[in-house]
Short mmCIF file of C-alpha atoms in Angstrom, two decimals:
data_model
loop_
_atom_site.label_atom_id
_atom_site.label_comp_id
_atom_site.label_asym_id
_atom_site.label_seq_id
_atom_site.Cartn_x
_atom_site.Cartn_y
_atom_site.Cartn_z
CA GLY A 1 52.99 -54.92 -40.74
CA GLY A 2 54.04 -54.14 -37.12
CA ALA A 3 55.35 -56.86 -34.86
CA VAL A 4 55.81 -56.63 -31.11
CA VAL A 5 59.46 -57.18 -30.56
CA HIS A 6 61.12 -57.42 -27.16
CA THR A 7 64.17 -55.42 -26.53
CA SER A 8 66.58 -58.38 -26.61
CA MET A 9 65.52 -59.42 -30.14
CA PHE A 10 65.82 -55.74 -31.14
CA ALA A 11 69.51 -55.80 -29.96
CA VAL A 12 70.25 -58.93 -32.02
CA LEU A 13 68.58 -57.44 -35.09
CA LYS A 14 70.58 -54.30 -34.87
CA GLU A 15 73.85 -56.24 -34.80
CA LYS A 16 73.00 -57.83 -38.07
CA VAL A 17 72.15 -54.55 -39.89
CA GLY A 18 74.37 -54.17 -43.02
CA GLN A 19 75.10 -57.85 -43.21
CA VAL A 20 73.89 -60.23 -45.87
CA VAL A 21 71.15 -62.65 -44.63
CA VAL A 22 69.58 -65.69 -46.38
CA PRO A 23 66.07 -67.14 -46.27
CA GLY A 24 65.46 -69.08 -43.06
CA ASP A 25 67.61 -66.86 -40.79
CA GLU A 26 65.65 -66.26 -37.61
CA PHE A 27 65.82 -63.58 -34.95
CA CYS A 28 64.75 -65.55 -31.91
CA PHE A 29 63.33 -64.30 -28.71
CA ASP A 30 65.51 -65.30 -25.81
CA ALA A 31 63.22 -65.94 -22.82
CA GLU A 32 65.95 -65.39 -20.15
CA ASN A 33 66.67 -61.81 -21.11
CA THR A 34 63.26 -60.44 -20.19
CA ILE A 35 63.67 -61.32 -16.50
CA SER A 36 66.04 -58.46 -15.80
CA LEU A 37 65.54 -55.81 -13.20
CA SER A 38 67.68 -53.19 -14.94
CA GLU A 39 65.92 -53.29 -18.29
CA SER A 40 62.43 -52.01 -18.65
CA ALA A 41 59.90 -54.67 -19.54
CA LYS A 42 58.19 -52.51 -22.13
CA PRO A 43 58.34 -54.24 -25.51
CA ASP A 44 59.50 -52.36 -28.61
CA ARG A 45 57.30 -52.36 -31.68
CA ALA A 46 59.38 -52.96 -34.80
CA VAL A 47 58.05 -52.53 -38.34
CA CYS A 48 58.84 -55.42 -40.77
CA GLY A 49 59.48 -54.15 -44.30
CA PRO A 50 59.81 -56.17 -47.47
CA GLY A 51 61.66 -59.51 -47.07
CA LEU A 52 60.86 -60.04 -43.38
CA ARG A 53 57.97 -62.04 -41.94
CA ARG A 54 56.70 -62.58 -38.38
CA THR A 55 55.82 -66.08 -37.22
CA GLY A 56 54.63 -66.23 -33.63
CA ASP A 57 57.23 -64.19 -31.69
CA ARG A 58 60.10 -64.55 -34.14
CA LEU A 59 61.18 -62.59 -37.21
CA VAL A 60 62.11 -64.78 -40.19
CA VAL A 61 63.95 -63.71 -43.33
CA MET A 62 62.15 -64.55 -46.60
CA LYS A 63 64.62 -63.18 -49.22
CA SER A 64 68.40 -63.09 -49.56
CA GLY A 65 69.94 -59.63 -49.36
CA VAL A 66 71.31 -56.96 -47.05
CA LEU A 67 69.48 -56.21 -43.78
CA ARG A 68 68.81 -52.44 -43.58
CA HIS A 69 67.53 -50.31 -40.72
CA LYS A 70 65.93 -46.90 -40.63
CA PRO A 71 65.75 -45.42 -37.16
CA PRO A 72 63.78 -45.73 -35.03
CA LEU A 73 62.08 -49.03 -35.68
CA THR A 74 61.98 -49.99 -39.40
CA PHE A 75 63.84 -53.11 -40.68
CA TRP A 76 63.75 -54.53 -44.20
CA ILE A 77 65.83 -56.65 -46.65
CA GLU A 78 67.34 -54.91 -49.62
CA SER A 79 67.32 -57.58 -52.40
CA GLN A 80 68.10 -57.56 -56.13
CA GLN A 81 65.08 -58.60 -58.15
CA LYS A 82 63.79 -58.28 -61.73
CA ARG A 83 60.14 -59.32 -61.33
CA TYR A 84 57.67 -56.78 -60.00
CA VAL A 85 54.91 -57.56 -57.46
CA ALA A 86 52.03 -55.09 -57.28
CA THR A 87 51.95 -53.03 -54.13
CA LYS A 88 49.36 -50.46 -53.14
CA GLY A 89 50.35 -46.86 -53.63
CA GLU A 90 53.26 -47.41 -56.01
CA THR A 91 53.35 -45.58 -59.35
CA VAL A 92 54.05 -47.77 -62.43
CA ILE A 93 54.27 -47.50 -66.19
CA GLY A 94 51.73 -49.73 -67.84
CA ILE A 95 50.86 -50.63 -71.46
CA VAL A 96 47.17 -50.59 -72.43
CA THR A 97 46.33 -53.98 -73.97
CA ALA A 98 42.57 -53.91 -74.36
CA ARG A 99 39.49 -51.77 -73.79
CA GLY A 100 36.18 -53.33 -72.80
CA GLY A 101 33.11 -52.19 -70.95
CA ASP A 102 34.08 -49.29 -68.78
CA ILE A 103 37.71 -50.22 -68.17
CA PHE A 104 41.09 -50.54 -69.80
CA ARG A 105 43.26 -53.67 -69.31
CA VAL A 106 46.79 -52.62 -68.47
CA ASP A 107 49.91 -54.73 -68.50
CA PHE A 108 52.42 -53.69 -65.74
CA GLY A 109 54.60 -56.80 -65.81
CA GLY A 110 52.94 -58.67 -63.00
CA SER A 111 51.19 -61.94 -62.85
CA GLU A 112 47.82 -60.54 -64.02
CA LEU A 113 46.54 -57.57 -65.99
CA ALA A 114 45.32 -54.59 -64.00
CA SER A 115 42.10 -52.71 -64.62
CA LEU A 116 42.03 -48.90 -65.15
CA SER A 117 38.59 -47.24 -65.19
CA TYR A 118 37.70 -44.66 -67.85
CA LEU A 119 36.69 -42.26 -65.08
CA ALA A 120 39.99 -42.49 -63.18
CA PHE A 121 41.55 -39.66 -65.16
CA GLU A 122 41.50 -35.95 -64.27
CA GLY A 123 38.50 -34.25 -65.71
CA ALA A 124 36.95 -37.46 -67.16
CA THR A 125 33.20 -37.85 -67.18
CA LYS A 126 30.86 -40.26 -68.88
CA ARG A 127 30.54 -37.91 -71.82
CA ASN A 128 34.14 -36.69 -71.81
CA ARG A 129 36.19 -39.91 -72.23
CA PRO A 130 40.00 -39.82 -72.04
CA ASN A 131 41.90 -40.21 -75.24
CA VAL A 132 43.56 -43.56 -74.63
CA GLN A 133 44.12 -46.18 -77.32
CA VAL A 134 45.36 -49.81 -77.22
CA GLY A 135 49.18 -49.77 -77.11
CA ASP A 136 49.47 -46.42 -75.25
CA LEU A 137 51.68 -46.03 -72.14
CA VAL A 138 50.08 -44.81 -68.95
CA PHE A 139 51.66 -43.67 -65.69
CA ALA A 140 49.29 -44.73 -62.91
CA GLN A 141 49.28 -45.74 -59.24
CA PHE A 142 47.80 -48.77 -57.58
CA LEU A 143 44.50 -48.30 -55.78
CA ILE A 144 44.03 -51.98 -54.96
CA ALA A 145 46.99 -54.36 -55.05
CA ASN A 146 47.01 -57.47 -52.89
CA LYS A 147 47.54 -61.16 -53.51
CA ASP A 148 43.80 -62.04 -53.46
CA MET A 149 42.24 -59.45 -55.70
CA GLU A 150 42.66 -58.25 -59.25
CA PRO A 151 44.97 -55.13 -59.19
CA GLU A 152 43.29 -51.81 -59.98
CA LEU A 153 45.14 -48.66 -61.21
CA VAL A 154 44.08 -44.99 -61.18
CA CYS A 155 45.51 -41.95 -62.86
CA ILE A 156 44.35 -39.50 -60.19
CA ASP A 157 45.27 -39.04 -56.57
CA GLY A 158 42.94 -38.83 -53.60
CA SER A 159 41.85 -35.30 -54.31
CA GLY A 160 41.00 -35.91 -57.98
CA ARG A 161 44.13 -34.26 -59.49
CA ALA A 162 46.43 -35.95 -62.00
CA ASN A 163 49.60 -35.10 -60.21
CA GLY A 164 51.88 -36.09 -63.02
CA MET A 165 49.94 -39.30 -63.93
CA GLY A 166 48.05 -40.07 -67.11
CA VAL A 167 48.76 -40.95 -70.77
CA PHE A 168 52.19 -40.48 -72.28
CA GLY A 169 52.77 -38.24 -75.30
CA PRO A 170 54.36 -39.34 -78.54
CA GLY A 171 58.09 -40.09 -78.89
CA GLY A 172 60.42 -41.44 -76.23
CA LEU A 173 61.66 -44.97 -75.50
CA LEU A 174 60.54 -47.48 -72.95
CA ILE A 175 63.27 -49.68 -71.38
CA LYS A 176 63.26 -52.48 -68.77
CA VAL A 177 65.64 -52.34 -65.79
CA SER A 178 66.00 -54.10 -62.49
CA LEU A 179 64.00 -53.03 -59.49
CA GLY A 180 67.22 -52.09 -57.65
CA LEU A 181 68.21 -49.55 -60.26
CA VAL A 182 64.69 -48.05 -60.11
CA ARG A 183 65.03 -47.58 -56.36
CA ARG A 184 68.46 -45.90 -56.79
CA LEU A 185 66.99 -43.58 -59.41
CA LEU A 186 64.08 -42.64 -57.14
CA ALA A 187 66.19 -42.12 -54.02
CA PRO A 188 66.11 -38.51 -52.72
CA LYS A 189 69.72 -37.66 -53.48
CA SER A 190 70.45 -40.00 -56.37
CA ASP A 191 73.98 -40.13 -57.74
CA ILE A 192 72.82 -41.57 -61.07
CA ARG A 193 70.21 -38.88 -61.58
CA SER A 194 72.68 -36.09 -60.88
CA ASP A 195 75.26 -37.62 -63.24
CA LEU A 196 72.54 -37.90 -65.95
CA GLU A 197 71.49 -34.23 -65.47
CA GLN A 198 75.00 -33.13 -66.35
CA LEU A 199 74.93 -35.16 -69.58
CA PHE A 200 71.98 -34.21 -71.78
CA PRO A 201 68.69 -32.49 -70.97
CA CYS A 202 66.18 -35.28 -71.11
CA GLU A 203 62.74 -36.27 -69.77
CA LEU A 204 62.74 -39.33 -67.49
CA VAL A 205 59.69 -41.15 -66.08
CA VAL A 206 60.52 -43.96 -63.69
CA GLY A 207 57.95 -46.62 -62.93
CA MET A 208 58.44 -48.81 -59.86
CA ASN A 209 57.81 -51.92 -61.91
CA GLY A 210 61.22 -51.68 -63.51
CA ARG A 211 60.16 -49.69 -66.58
CA VAL A 212 61.74 -46.36 -67.44
CA TRP A 213 60.60 -44.00 -70.20
CA VAL A 214 63.26 -41.68 -71.71
CA ARG A 215 62.92 -38.82 -74.12
CA ALA A 216 65.76 -36.49 -75.13
CA SER A 217 65.97 -33.82 -77.86
CA SER A 218 67.14 -36.20 -80.58
CA VAL A 219 66.70 -39.97 -81.31
CA GLN A 220 70.45 -40.50 -80.92
CA GLN A 221 70.58 -38.86 -77.51
CA THR A 222 67.51 -40.85 -76.42
CA LEU A 223 69.27 -44.12 -77.40
CA ILE A 224 72.46 -43.12 -75.60
CA VAL A 225 70.57 -42.39 -72.35
CA ALA A 226 68.62 -45.63 -72.64
CA ASN A 227 71.81 -47.72 -73.18
CA LEU A 228 73.55 -45.90 -70.34
CA LEU A 229 70.70 -46.75 -67.92
CA GLN A 230 70.61 -50.38 -68.92
CA SER A 231 74.36 -50.84 -68.56
CA CYS A 232 74.84 -49.01 -65.25
CA ASP A 233 72.55 -51.59 -63.59
CA THR A 234 75.43 -53.90 -62.80
CA MET A 235 78.26 -51.38 -62.45
CA THR A 236 79.91 -49.97 -59.34
CA THR A 237 79.94 -46.19 -58.78
CA GLN A 238 83.48 -45.73 -60.16
CA GLN A 239 82.82 -47.75 -63.35
CA ARG A 240 79.61 -45.76 -63.89
CA GLN A 241 81.33 -42.42 -63.48
CA GLN A 242 84.05 -43.47 -65.92
CA LEU A 243 81.47 -44.40 -68.49
CA PHE A 244 79.58 -41.15 -68.08
CA LYS A 245 82.79 -39.19 -68.43
CA LYS A 246 83.61 -41.04 -71.65
CA VAL A 247 80.15 -40.22 -73.06
CA GLN A 248 80.47 -36.60 -72.09
CA GLN A 249 83.72 -36.33 -73.97
CA GLY A 250 81.94 -37.73 -77.00
CA ALA A 251 83.87 -40.96 -77.25
CA LEU A 252 80.78 -43.09 -77.73
CA MET B 1 77.08 -105.90 -42.84
CA GLU B 2 79.09 -103.21 -41.17
CA VAL B 3 79.14 -99.93 -43.00
CA SER B 4 81.98 -97.54 -42.17
CA ALA B 5 81.07 -93.84 -42.22
CA PRO B 6 83.89 -91.35 -43.03
CA LEU B 7 84.82 -89.09 -40.20
CA ASN B 8 85.39 -86.13 -42.51
CA VAL B 9 82.79 -85.84 -45.23
CA SER B 10 84.63 -85.00 -48.47
CA LEU B 11 82.75 -83.24 -51.23
CA ARG B 12 84.05 -82.26 -54.60
CA GLU B 13 84.90 -78.66 -55.52
CA PHE B 14 81.85 -76.42 -55.71
CA GLY B 15 81.30 -73.54 -58.09
CA CYS B 16 78.27 -71.32 -58.50
CA GLU B 17 77.26 -68.30 -60.47
CA GLN B 18 74.03 -66.26 -60.09
CA SER B 19 72.21 -63.98 -62.54
CA LEU B 20 74.07 -65.25 -65.54
CA LEU B 21 71.00 -65.25 -67.87
CA SER B 22 69.35 -62.08 -68.92
CA ARG B 23 65.80 -63.34 -69.81
CA PRO B 24 64.71 -65.29 -66.75
CA ASP B 25 63.81 -63.53 -63.51
CA GLY B 26 66.41 -65.58 -61.68
CA SER B 27 69.12 -67.91 -62.86
CA ALA B 28 72.09 -69.83 -61.41
CA SER B 29 74.56 -72.46 -62.46
CA PHE B 30 76.00 -74.97 -60.00
CA VAL B 31 79.10 -77.06 -60.56
CA GLN B 32 80.07 -80.08 -58.39
CA GLY B 33 83.41 -81.48 -59.54
CA ASP B 34 82.55 -82.19 -63.25
CA SER B 35 78.72 -82.27 -62.88
CA SER B 36 77.20 -79.01 -63.90
CA VAL B 37 73.57 -77.83 -64.05
CA MET B 38 72.12 -74.45 -65.10
CA ALA B 39 68.72 -73.32 -63.71
CA GLY B 40 66.33 -70.50 -64.70
CA VAL B 41 63.30 -69.32 -62.78
CA TYR B 42 60.34 -67.32 -64.18
CA GLY B 43 57.67 -65.90 -61.89
CA PRO B 44 55.31 -64.97 -60.39
CA ALA B 45 53.79 -64.80 -63.88
CA GLU B 46 50.42 -65.37 -65.59
CA VAL B 47 48.97 -68.81 -65.32
CA LYS B 48 46.50 -70.72 -67.52
CA VAL B 49 43.03 -70.86 -65.99
CA SER B 50 43.12 -74.71 -66.18
CA LYS B 51 46.31 -74.81 -64.12
CA GLU B 52 45.64 -72.07 -61.55
CA ILE B 53 45.21 -72.91 -57.86
CA TYR B 54 43.07 -70.48 -55.97
CA ASP B 55 45.17 -70.13 -52.76
CA ARG B 56 48.75 -70.75 -53.84
CA ALA B 57 51.16 -70.51 -56.75
CA THR B 58 51.50 -73.29 -59.38
CA LEU B 59 55.10 -74.58 -59.63
CA GLU B 60 56.24 -76.22 -62.83
CA VAL B 61 59.64 -77.91 -63.09
CA LEU B 62 61.34 -78.88 -66.41
CA VAL B 63 64.58 -80.86 -66.51
CA GLN B 64 66.33 -80.92 -69.92
CA PRO B 65 68.90 -83.63 -70.32
CA LYS B 66 72.25 -82.93 -72.05
CA VAL B 67 71.36 -85.21 -75.01
CA GLY B 68 67.98 -86.19 -76.39
CA LEU B 69 64.43 -85.45 -75.29
CA PRO B 70 63.23 -85.59 -71.66
CA SER B 71 62.20 -89.13 -70.71
CA VAL B 72 60.78 -90.91 -67.71
CA ARG B 73 64.00 -90.41 -65.75
CA GLU B 74 63.69 -86.65 -66.10
CA ARG B 75 60.06 -86.83 -65.08
CA SER B 76 60.96 -88.49 -61.81
CA GLN B 77 63.73 -85.93 -61.20
CA GLU B 78 61.19 -83.20 -61.84
CA GLN B 79 58.85 -84.75 -59.31
CA CYS B 80 61.55 -84.84 -56.61
CA LEU B 81 62.51 -81.21 -57.33
CA ARG B 82 58.93 -80.03 -57.33
CA GLU B 83 58.24 -81.58 -54.01
CA THR B 84 61.30 -80.03 -52.38
CA CYS B 85 60.69 -76.61 -53.88
CA GLU B 86 57.04 -76.54 -52.82
CA ALA B 87 58.00 -77.31 -49.30
CA ALA B 88 60.57 -74.57 -49.18
CA LEU B 89 58.79 -71.75 -51.07
CA LEU B 90 56.02 -69.65 -49.59
CA LEU B 91 53.54 -70.35 -52.28
CA ALA B 92 50.63 -68.88 -50.46
CA LEU B 93 51.93 -65.35 -51.05
CA HIS B 94 51.27 -65.59 -54.82
CA PRO B 95 47.91 -67.26 -55.43
CA ARG B 96 46.77 -67.81 -59.03
CA SER B 97 50.28 -67.21 -60.35
CA SER B 98 52.73 -69.57 -61.97
CA LEU B 99 56.38 -70.22 -61.09
CA THR B 100 58.46 -72.00 -63.68
CA LEU B 101 61.74 -73.64 -62.93
CA VAL B 102 63.81 -74.89 -65.96
CA LEU B 103 66.98 -76.90 -65.50
CA GLN B 104 69.52 -77.77 -68.16
CA VAL B 105 72.01 -80.56 -67.49
CA LEU B 106 75.34 -79.36 -68.90
CA HIS B 107 77.49 -82.30 -67.79
CA ASP B 108 76.69 -85.37 -65.73
CA ASP B 109 79.51 -86.84 -63.73
CA GLY B 110 77.56 -88.38 -60.88
CA SER B 111 75.39 -86.82 -58.09
CA LEU B 112 73.15 -85.21 -60.73
CA LEU B 113 69.99 -84.91 -58.67
CA SER B 114 71.83 -83.13 -55.84
CA CYS B 115 73.46 -80.76 -58.33
CA CYS B 116 70.02 -80.01 -59.74
CA LEU B 117 68.67 -79.35 -56.18
CA ASN B 118 71.55 -76.94 -55.37
CA ALA B 119 71.15 -75.12 -58.68
CA ALA B 120 67.41 -74.79 -58.15
CA CYS B 121 67.86 -73.33 -54.70
CA MET B 122 70.34 -70.69 -55.85
CA ALA B 123 68.13 -69.81 -58.81
CA LEU B 124 65.07 -69.40 -56.53
CA MET B 125 67.10 -67.13 -54.19
CA ASP B 126 68.31 -65.15 -57.18
CA ALA B 127 64.80 -64.55 -58.44
CA GLY B 128 63.80 -63.07 -55.02
CA LEU B 129 60.98 -65.54 -54.49
CA PRO B 130 59.95 -65.72 -50.80
CA MET B 131 61.27 -68.89 -49.13
CA SER B 132 60.77 -70.22 -45.61
CA CYS B 133 64.16 -72.01 -45.67
CA LEU B 134 67.04 -72.96 -48.04
CA PHE B 135 67.60 -76.56 -49.16
CA CYS B 136 70.53 -78.48 -50.56
CA GLY B 137 71.05 -81.84 -52.12
CA VAL B 138 73.59 -84.45 -50.97
CA THR B 139 74.19 -87.76 -52.68
CA CYS B 140 75.69 -90.80 -50.84
CA ALA B 141 76.75 -94.10 -52.46
CA ILE B 142 77.38 -97.38 -50.56
CA SER B 143 80.24 -99.15 -52.36
CA ALA B 144 80.48 -102.94 -52.71
CA ASP B 145 82.85 -103.17 -49.69
CA GLY B 146 80.66 -101.09 -47.39
CA GLN B 147 82.19 -97.62 -47.56
CA ILE B 148 79.93 -94.58 -47.60
CA ILE B 149 81.03 -92.22 -50.31
CA THR B 150 79.58 -88.69 -50.44
CA ASP B 151 79.18 -86.80 -53.67
CA PRO B 152 80.20 -89.83 -55.83
CA THR B 153 81.39 -89.50 -59.41
CA ALA B 154 79.75 -91.40 -62.21
CA ALA B 155 82.32 -94.21 -62.00
CA GLN B 156 81.79 -94.53 -58.23
CA GLU B 157 77.98 -94.62 -58.78
CA LYS B 158 78.34 -97.46 -61.20
CA ASP B 159 80.35 -99.64 -58.74
CA SER B 160 78.04 -98.94 -55.80
CA ARG B 161 75.36 -101.28 -54.46
CA ALA B 162 73.10 -98.39 -53.25
CA LEU B 163 72.71 -94.78 -54.25
CA MET B 164 70.81 -92.28 -52.11
CA THR B 165 70.10 -88.56 -52.63
CA PHE B 166 68.63 -86.46 -49.75
CA ALA B 167 67.37 -82.85 -49.78
CA ILE B 168 68.25 -81.30 -46.44
CA ASP B 169 66.66 -77.99 -45.13
CA SER B 170 68.69 -75.20 -43.67
CA ARG B 171 66.76 -74.55 -40.49
CA GLU B 172 66.71 -77.83 -38.67
CA ARG B 173 68.82 -79.95 -41.04
CA LYS B 174 65.82 -82.29 -41.60
CA VAL B 175 65.35 -84.44 -44.65
CA MET B 176 62.83 -82.95 -47.09
CA MET B 177 63.07 -85.44 -49.88
CA SER B 178 64.83 -88.75 -50.36
CA SER B 179 65.45 -90.73 -53.53
CA THR B 180 67.14 -94.08 -53.25
CA LYS B 181 68.26 -96.80 -55.57
CA GLY B 182 69.74 -100.24 -54.67
CA SER B 183 69.68 -102.44 -51.54
CA PHE B 184 70.67 -101.36 -48.12
CA SER B 185 69.65 -101.96 -44.49
CA VAL B 186 67.85 -99.52 -42.10
CA GLY B 187 71.04 -98.94 -40.18
CA GLU B 188 72.90 -98.03 -43.42
CA LEU B 189 70.12 -95.62 -44.32
CA GLN B 190 70.33 -93.86 -40.99
CA GLN B 191 74.10 -93.54 -41.25
CA CYS B 192 73.81 -92.09 -44.70
CA VAL B 193 71.23 -89.52 -43.46
CA ALA B 194 73.64 -88.51 -40.65
CA VAL B 195 76.59 -88.17 -43.07
CA SER B 196 74.37 -86.09 -45.50
CA GLN B 197 73.35 -83.84 -42.72
CA ARG B 198 77.01 -83.14 -41.84
CA ALA B 199 77.85 -82.56 -45.51
CA SER B 200 74.99 -80.09 -45.88
CA GLU B 201 76.74 -77.70 -43.44
CA LYS B 202 79.47 -77.15 -46.04
CA VAL B 203 76.94 -76.54 -48.76
CA PHE B 204 74.94 -73.99 -46.77
CA GLN B 205 78.17 -72.19 -45.85
CA PHE B 206 79.01 -72.06 -49.53
CA TYR B 207 75.58 -70.56 -50.29
CA ARG B 208 76.14 -67.88 -47.79
CA ASP B 209 79.55 -67.01 -49.18
CA SER B 210 78.13 -66.82 -52.70
CA VAL B 211 75.28 -64.53 -51.68
CA ARG B 212 77.64 -62.40 -49.74
CA ARG B 213 79.93 -62.04 -52.77
CA ARG B 214 76.94 -61.17 -54.98
CA HIS B 215 75.72 -58.43 -52.73
CA SER B 216 79.18 -57.06 -52.00
CA LYS B 217 78.74 -54.27 -54.52
CA SER B 218 75.91 -52.72 -52.60
CA LEU B 219 77.43 -53.14 -49.12
#
């Protein structure tokens, strides 16, 4: 959410950008700095991203990680995590665990099962039910995801179109990676994605809950891509590029 | 009886490693001298309906001793750890979820409870659970001749007349939990608290350095 931040706290926050912070670090509001004739008294409105929390007129760090800044006013903590917490609007890969009544129960790796309605697919009506069985994989986005309510998934966007979401076809392999790797894969100019493109032609679906679905032209290539993704989680850029080069030369 | 507090608090060598286990969501191992504890954190995960709390997360702590089955001593250690962690974690952000903290004692050479506290804090940080502050554990022993020894070994603990463990928080250096054994006066207690607060500075600096090293790849 937004937090009204006075210009002096803003200056202190900016100094710490790119540094590692730990839970409990505070960005305090210094009362003396506001009484200044040269500075304008207009407060800046800073946006707190994940890992930051506002208490009163201070910003407190909740998770350990690197403080990042996106101009003009967005601050967040980039942390390394394995467990996913449902957030509205994010697309995830879920496994259908049960069907009952008018809904499917989907496991996305969070603390409870999400519900996915039969009618939340493109072109689905009460007579024309989607062809989804228990154990299928679905790519869906969160319609409702907060700490107080049961999470709800849908496979259509606001205008009723699938937009790439829905049930997965046969074949392919589902692997579990860390949330940091998922963010790096989904970044606009991703190094890992461009390195992978040069390797084999393959289909890749990335869910923000740390699950990645891979399908290449043969089973062996699918396994190679899956193993590469799982191992480059903890590697630096140079190590990763060396590994990809070795695979390209057919050593593995 | 006069108790002399050391001017420089001396703690044994620290060592710590994060994310060493692949299955838990967060894990850490903490070494103090020869005492070593490994911690694993799971959560926020599904919780049984009988154990769920409607407005906050349910925290379970399990301490496994090096040899044998957990007994009453482990249960009291679990109680101390649970109280400290519940005060430091923001449990209200994950209602009707469960957080599980499992600790395995690898070697006990004194100051075991504070080693468990330190390992627990590093594991909770590694799992990315939202916390309002960090905490650390410091153990003080009062020897038979009145010396305050911080971070005692098992031999020093056996010869002491009082043994105290405090959990100190990182924001205001206040005492979050205290567990004491033996006989001591109020003045001695206050001196030990002051000594522990001074010692906690070193531990928190060590936490910062470990976290910095861990995130150095992405900097």
